[in-house]
mmCIF file of C-alpha atoms in Angstrom:
data_model
loop_
_atom_site.group_PDB
_atom_site.id
_atom_site.type_symbol
_atom_site.label_atom_id
_atom_site.label_comp_id
_atom_site.label_asym_id
_atom_site.label_seq_id
_atom_site.Cartn_x
_atom_site.Cartn_y
_atom_site.Cartn_z
ATOM 1 C CA UNK A 1 52.898 -21.670 36.079
ATOM 2 C CA UNK A 2 51.517 -24.960 34.686
ATOM 3 C CA UNK A 3 51.339 -25.837 31.067
ATOM 4 C CA UNK A 4 53.258 -26.673 27.999
ATOM 5 C CA UNK A 5 56.134 -24.506 26.750
ATOM 6 C CA UNK A 6 57.197 -24.684 23.049
ATOM 7 C CA UNK A 7 60.211 -22.697 21.888
ATOM 8 C CA UNK A 8 61.315 -20.799 19.862
ATOM 9 C CA UNK A 9 58.053 -19.108 18.586
ATOM 10 C CA UNK A 10 59.748 -18.439 15.217
ATOM 11 C CA UNK A 11 62.542 -20.418 13.730
ATOM 12 C CA UNK A 12 64.451 -20.083 10.405
ATOM 13 C CA UNK A 13 66.295 -22.886 8.852
ATOM 14 C CA UNK A 14 69.184 -22.636 6.275
ATOM 15 C CA UNK A 15 69.551 -25.192 3.508
ATOM 16 C CA UNK A 16 71.215 -28.377 4.973
ATOM 17 C CA UNK A 17 70.965 -27.341 8.584
ATOM 18 C CA UNK A 18 69.284 -29.357 11.378
ATOM 19 C CA UNK A 19 67.057 -27.528 13.817
ATOM 20 C CA UNK A 20 65.600 -28.552 17.069
ATOM 21 C CA UNK A 21 62.143 -27.423 18.431
ATOM 22 C CA UNK A 22 61.553 -27.562 22.157
ATOM 23 C CA UNK A 23 58.595 -28.903 23.918
ATOM 24 C CA UNK A 24 58.536 -28.878 27.764
ATOM 25 C CA UNK A 25 55.591 -29.659 30.116
ATOM 26 C CA UNK A 26 55.174 -29.625 33.903
ATOM 27 C CA UNK A 27 51.629 -31.365 33.794
ATOM 28 C CA UNK A 28 53.052 -34.676 34.668
ATOM 29 C CA UNK A 29 51.590 -36.150 31.506
ATOM 30 C CA UNK A 30 52.758 -39.552 30.250
ATOM 31 C CA UNK A 31 52.043 -38.948 26.465
ATOM 32 C CA UNK A 32 53.469 -36.356 24.371
ATOM 33 C CA UNK A 33 52.885 -35.617 20.572
ATOM 34 C CA UNK A 34 54.296 -33.606 17.839
ATOM 35 C CA UNK A 35 52.018 -32.451 14.895
ATOM 36 C CA UNK A 36 52.595 -30.475 11.790
ATOM 37 C CA UNK A 37 50.001 -28.168 10.470
ATOM 38 C CA UNK A 38 49.932 -26.899 6.829
ATOM 39 C CA UNK A 39 47.420 -24.361 5.375
ATOM 40 C CA UNK A 40 44.158 -26.130 4.302
ATOM 41 C CA UNK A 41 45.229 -29.439 5.963
ATOM 42 C CA UNK A 42 44.361 -31.138 9.123
ATOM 43 C CA UNK A 43 47.030 -31.602 11.848
ATOM 44 C CA UNK A 44 49.314 -34.558 10.993
ATOM 45 C CA UNK A 45 51.158 -36.730 13.577
ATOM 46 C CA UNK A 46 54.965 -36.692 13.216
ATOM 47 C CA UNK A 47 55.965 -38.623 16.472
ATOM 48 C CA UNK A 48 54.540 -39.466 19.680
ATOM 49 C CA UNK A 49 55.799 -40.998 22.940
ATOM 50 C CA UNK A 50 53.597 -42.656 25.707
ATOM 51 C CA UNK A 51 56.382 -43.201 28.084
ATOM 52 C CA UNK A 52 59.959 -42.110 28.920
ATOM 53 C CA UNK A 53 62.660 -43.579 26.694
ATOM 54 C CA UNK A 54 60.049 -44.857 24.051
ATOM 55 C CA UNK A 55 58.463 -43.199 21.066
ATOM 56 C CA UNK A 56 56.792 -44.179 17.846
ATOM 57 C CA UNK A 57 56.569 -42.761 14.318
ATOM 58 C CA UNK A 58 53.435 -41.134 13.259
ATOM 59 C CA UNK A 59 52.153 -40.616 9.838
ATOM 60 C CA UNK A 60 54.819 -38.265 8.465
ATOM 61 C CA UNK A 61 58.034 -39.251 10.418
ATOM 62 C CA UNK A 62 60.526 -38.994 7.578
ATOM 63 C CA UNK A 63 62.994 -36.219 7.881
ATOM 64 C CA UNK A 64 62.177 -35.723 11.701
ATOM 65 C CA UNK A 65 63.783 -37.363 14.845
ATOM 66 C CA UNK A 66 62.782 -37.024 18.537
ATOM 67 C CA UNK A 67 64.081 -38.236 21.910
ATOM 68 C CA UNK A 68 62.275 -38.687 25.340
ATOM 69 C CA UNK A 69 64.987 -38.826 27.954
ATOM 70 C CA UNK A 70 62.839 -37.082 30.496
ATOM 71 C CA UNK A 71 59.145 -37.185 31.109
ATOM 72 C CA UNK A 72 59.075 -33.386 30.798
ATOM 73 C CA UNK A 73 60.766 -32.960 27.490
ATOM 74 C CA UNK A 74 60.132 -34.072 23.952
ATOM 75 C CA UNK A 75 62.311 -32.263 21.476
ATOM 76 C CA UNK A 76 61.746 -32.498 17.778
ATOM 77 C CA UNK A 77 64.638 -32.300 15.324
ATOM 78 C CA UNK A 78 63.894 -31.271 11.847
ATOM 79 C CA UNK A 79 66.677 -32.681 9.795
ATOM 80 C CA UNK A 80 68.136 -31.648 6.451
ATOM 81 C CA UNK A 81 66.346 -34.756 4.899
ATOM 82 C CA UNK A 82 63.079 -32.942 5.450
ATOM 83 C CA UNK A 83 62.784 -31.167 2.062
ATOM 84 C CA UNK A 84 59.756 -29.210 2.867
ATOM 85 C CA UNK A 85 60.075 -28.070 6.549
ATOM 86 C CA UNK A 86 58.055 -24.814 6.431
ATOM 87 C CA UNK A 87 54.897 -25.310 8.624
ATOM 88 C CA UNK A 88 53.481 -24.760 11.934
ATOM 89 C CA UNK A 89 54.613 -27.259 14.514
ATOM 90 C CA UNK A 90 52.457 -28.134 17.558
ATOM 91 C CA UNK A 91 53.344 -30.104 20.632
ATOM 92 C CA UNK A 92 50.603 -31.706 22.713
ATOM 93 C CA UNK A 93 50.602 -33.670 25.956
ATOM 94 C CA UNK A 94 47.945 -35.756 27.703
ATOM 95 C CA UNK A 95 47.116 -38.863 29.681
ATOM 96 C CA UNK A 96 46.569 -41.702 27.334
ATOM 97 C CA UNK A 97 43.012 -41.848 25.997
ATOM 98 C CA UNK A 98 42.252 -38.475 27.475
ATOM 99 C CA UNK A 99 42.092 -34.992 26.095
ATOM 100 C CA UNK A 100 45.387 -33.328 24.624
ATOM 101 C CA UNK A 101 46.743 -30.090 25.702
ATOM 102 C CA UNK A 102 48.498 -28.039 23.019
ATOM 103 C CA UNK A 103 51.400 -25.757 23.247
ATOM 104 C CA UNK A 104 51.423 -22.277 21.502
ATOM 105 C CA UNK A 105 53.358 -23.705 18.492
ATOM 106 C CA UNK A 106 56.557 -23.015 16.600
ATOM 107 C CA UNK A 107 56.415 -21.450 13.040
ATOM 108 C CA UNK A 108 59.389 -22.797 11.001
ATOM 109 C CA UNK A 109 60.368 -21.165 7.936
ATOM 110 C CA UNK A 110 63.283 -21.911 5.241
ATOM 111 C CA UNK A 111 65.806 -18.935 4.445
ATOM 112 C CA UNK B 1 38.406 -39.804 1.204
ATOM 113 C CA UNK B 2 39.633 -38.416 4.651
ATOM 114 C CA UNK B 3 38.656 -40.384 7.606
ATOM 115 C CA UNK B 4 37.330 -37.138 9.188
ATOM 116 C CA UNK B 5 35.316 -34.644 7.207
ATOM 117 C CA UNK B 6 34.042 -31.298 8.328
ATOM 118 C CA UNK B 7 31.442 -29.128 6.893
ATOM 119 C CA UNK B 8 31.384 -26.211 6.131
ATOM 120 C CA UNK B 9 34.957 -25.165 5.531
ATOM 121 C CA UNK B 10 34.154 -21.674 6.062
ATOM 122 C CA UNK B 11 31.266 -20.039 7.890
ATOM 123 C CA UNK B 12 30.256 -16.411 8.149
ATOM 124 C CA UNK B 13 27.598 -15.342 10.556
ATOM 125 C CA UNK B 14 26.119 -12.247 12.154
ATOM 126 C CA UNK B 15 26.441 -11.678 15.900
ATOM 127 C CA UNK B 16 23.758 -13.536 17.778
ATOM 128 C CA UNK B 17 23.209 -16.172 15.189
ATOM 129 C CA UNK B 18 22.959 -19.852 16.096
ATOM 130 C CA UNK B 19 25.905 -21.671 14.398
ATOM 131 C CA UNK B 20 26.429 -25.487 13.577
ATOM 132 C CA UNK B 21 29.456 -27.125 12.436
ATOM 133 C CA UNK B 22 29.225 -30.753 11.330
ATOM 134 C CA UNK B 23 31.870 -33.542 11.502
ATOM 135 C CA UNK B 24 31.333 -36.980 9.817
ATOM 136 C CA UNK B 25 33.981 -39.802 10.255
ATOM 137 C CA UNK B 26 34.342 -43.306 8.741
ATOM 138 C CA UNK B 27 35.952 -45.460 11.459
ATOM 139 C CA UNK B 28 34.891 -47.009 14.516
ATOM 140 C CA UNK B 29 35.913 -44.570 17.383
ATOM 141 C CA UNK B 30 36.343 -44.511 21.048
ATOM 142 C CA UNK B 31 36.114 -40.741 21.438
ATOM 143 C CA UNK B 32 35.637 -37.654 19.458
ATOM 144 C CA UNK B 33 37.123 -34.331 20.144
ATOM 145 C CA UNK B 34 36.273 -30.744 19.314
ATOM 146 C CA UNK B 35 39.197 -28.234 19.374
ATOM 147 C CA UNK B 36 39.219 -24.419 18.901
ATOM 148 C CA UNK B 37 42.257 -22.747 17.219
ATOM 149 C CA UNK B 38 42.678 -18.927 17.556
ATOM 150 C CA UNK B 39 44.461 -16.690 14.824
ATOM 151 C CA UNK B 40 47.716 -16.952 16.841
ATOM 152 C CA UNK B 41 47.685 -20.724 16.371
ATOM 153 C CA UNK B 42 47.154 -21.925 19.909
ATOM 154 C CA UNK B 43 44.650 -24.902 20.242
ATOM 155 C CA UNK B 44 42.222 -25.337 23.003
ATOM 156 C CA UNK B 45 40.304 -28.462 23.703
ATOM 157 C CA UNK B 46 36.510 -27.801 23.977
ATOM 158 C CA UNK B 47 34.938 -31.167 24.354
ATOM 159 C CA UNK B 48 35.745 -34.801 24.256
ATOM 160 C CA UNK B 49 32.642 -37.082 23.891
ATOM 161 C CA UNK B 50 31.925 -40.777 23.162
ATOM 162 C CA UNK B 51 28.029 -40.551 23.396
ATOM 163 C CA UNK B 52 25.121 -38.139 23.668
ATOM 164 C CA UNK B 53 25.596 -34.438 24.257
ATOM 165 C CA UNK B 54 27.893 -32.195 26.276
ATOM 166 C CA UNK B 55 27.271 -28.480 27.035
ATOM 167 C CA UNK B 56 29.631 -25.841 28.169
ATOM 168 C CA UNK B 57 28.280 -22.212 28.296
ATOM 169 C CA UNK B 58 27.200 -21.281 24.771
ATOM 170 C CA UNK B 59 28.738 -24.407 23.284
ATOM 171 C CA UNK B 60 26.891 -27.703 22.795
ATOM 172 C CA UNK B 61 28.430 -30.767 21.314
ATOM 173 C CA UNK B 62 26.474 -33.814 20.140
ATOM 174 C CA UNK B 63 27.435 -37.195 18.830
ATOM 175 C CA UNK B 64 25.468 -40.022 17.051
ATOM 176 C CA UNK B 65 27.689 -43.102 17.041
ATOM 177 C CA UNK B 66 25.361 -45.194 14.708
ATOM 178 C CA UNK B 67 25.541 -42.501 12.083
ATOM 179 C CA UNK B 68 29.200 -41.515 12.701
ATOM 180 C CA UNK B 69 28.337 -37.892 12.885
ATOM 181 C CA UNK B 70 29.026 -35.100 15.418
ATOM 182 C CA UNK B 71 27.894 -31.550 15.561
ATOM 183 C CA UNK B 72 29.127 -28.392 17.378
ATOM 184 C CA UNK B 73 26.576 -25.702 17.987
ATOM 185 C CA UNK B 74 27.211 -22.286 19.184
ATOM 186 C CA UNK B 75 24.262 -20.377 20.598
ATOM 187 C CA UNK B 76 24.071 -16.568 20.662
ATOM 188 C CA UNK B 77 27.352 -16.225 18.602
ATOM 189 C CA UNK B 78 29.800 -13.365 19.253
ATOM 190 C CA UNK B 79 32.695 -11.944 17.239
ATOM 191 C CA UNK B 80 35.120 -13.455 19.914
ATOM 192 C CA UNK B 81 33.876 -16.912 18.808
ATOM 193 C CA UNK B 82 35.836 -16.239 15.540
ATOM 194 C CA UNK B 83 38.359 -19.186 15.111
ATOM 195 C CA UNK B 84 38.910 -22.509 13.505
ATOM 196 C CA UNK B 85 37.077 -25.316 14.988
ATOM 197 C CA UNK B 86 38.601 -28.646 14.417
ATOM 198 C CA UNK B 87 37.113 -32.228 14.864
ATOM 199 C CA UNK B 88 39.308 -35.050 15.671
ATOM 200 C CA UNK B 89 38.568 -38.751 16.389
ATOM 201 C CA UNK B 90 40.396 -41.360 18.235
ATOM 202 C CA UNK B 91 39.713 -44.771 16.424
ATOM 203 C CA UNK B 92 39.313 -48.011 18.476
ATOM 204 C CA UNK B 93 42.519 -49.345 16.964
ATOM 205 C CA UNK B 94 44.858 -46.307 17.117
ATOM 206 C CA UNK B 95 45.550 -46.246 20.851
ATOM 207 C CA UNK B 96 46.025 -42.656 21.862
ATOM 208 C CA UNK B 97 46.545 -41.244 18.338
ATOM 209 C CA UNK B 98 44.026 -38.666 16.911
ATOM 210 C CA UNK B 99 42.944 -38.071 13.243
ATOM 211 C CA UNK B 100 42.037 -34.609 12.480
ATOM 212 C CA UNK B 101 39.604 -32.878 10.194
ATOM 213 C CA UNK B 102 40.702 -29.959 8.145
ATOM 214 C CA UNK B 103 38.821 -27.541 10.316
ATOM 215 C CA UNK B 104 35.964 -24.998 9.834
ATOM 216 C CA UNK B 105 36.909 -21.294 9.732
ATOM 217 C CA UNK B 106 34.075 -19.441 11.691
ATOM 218 C CA UNK B 107 33.885 -15.601 11.241
ATOM 219 C CA UNK B 108 31.351 -13.807 13.339
ATOM 220 C CA UNK B 109 30.654 -10.196 12.375
ATOM 221 C CA UNK B 110 29.267 -7.550 14.797
#
């Protein structure tokens, strides 16, 4: 079953807690991306990675961290420094310069 | 002003109508993407184009590079076309990064 798997589908964060969103792909794509979507706004880039062991900040990286230890995996940690984490988070993959394929998303809420 | 502007923000149509969604951008681009987002949140890439016109089934996408404008057309619209349609551009200086419009919410009534 090929594609992009994001988990969990729904996630709740307590005050001061770090939470990690998973993104796994078996499409053998080099590039992976994390986006945040808020109501009435376009998708905004948090972090992206074009190769294993390397990643770059996007437009709204503050309060988030990532790692890219394996080609298949690009987890996103929402740290306690992110004061407004409630949003829909989308992971995408693709070959550089080509179309991007999106996961089903994780909806994060604060308790 | 956003780099990518879509119009209209919301569009309601009757089944069978011809639909047009517009996208204007302000930067030099290497490609423009049209995406579809269904109510559950999943996003599907519809088109990537850098010139001219592309067609897939009832969907047609056009781009005018000189005017920095693209349109997405849906012929013979159907209630299952109801979704948010998103325009995104890859600028010539941004590498693989995309900049997204806010989306157009399309509702097609039977």
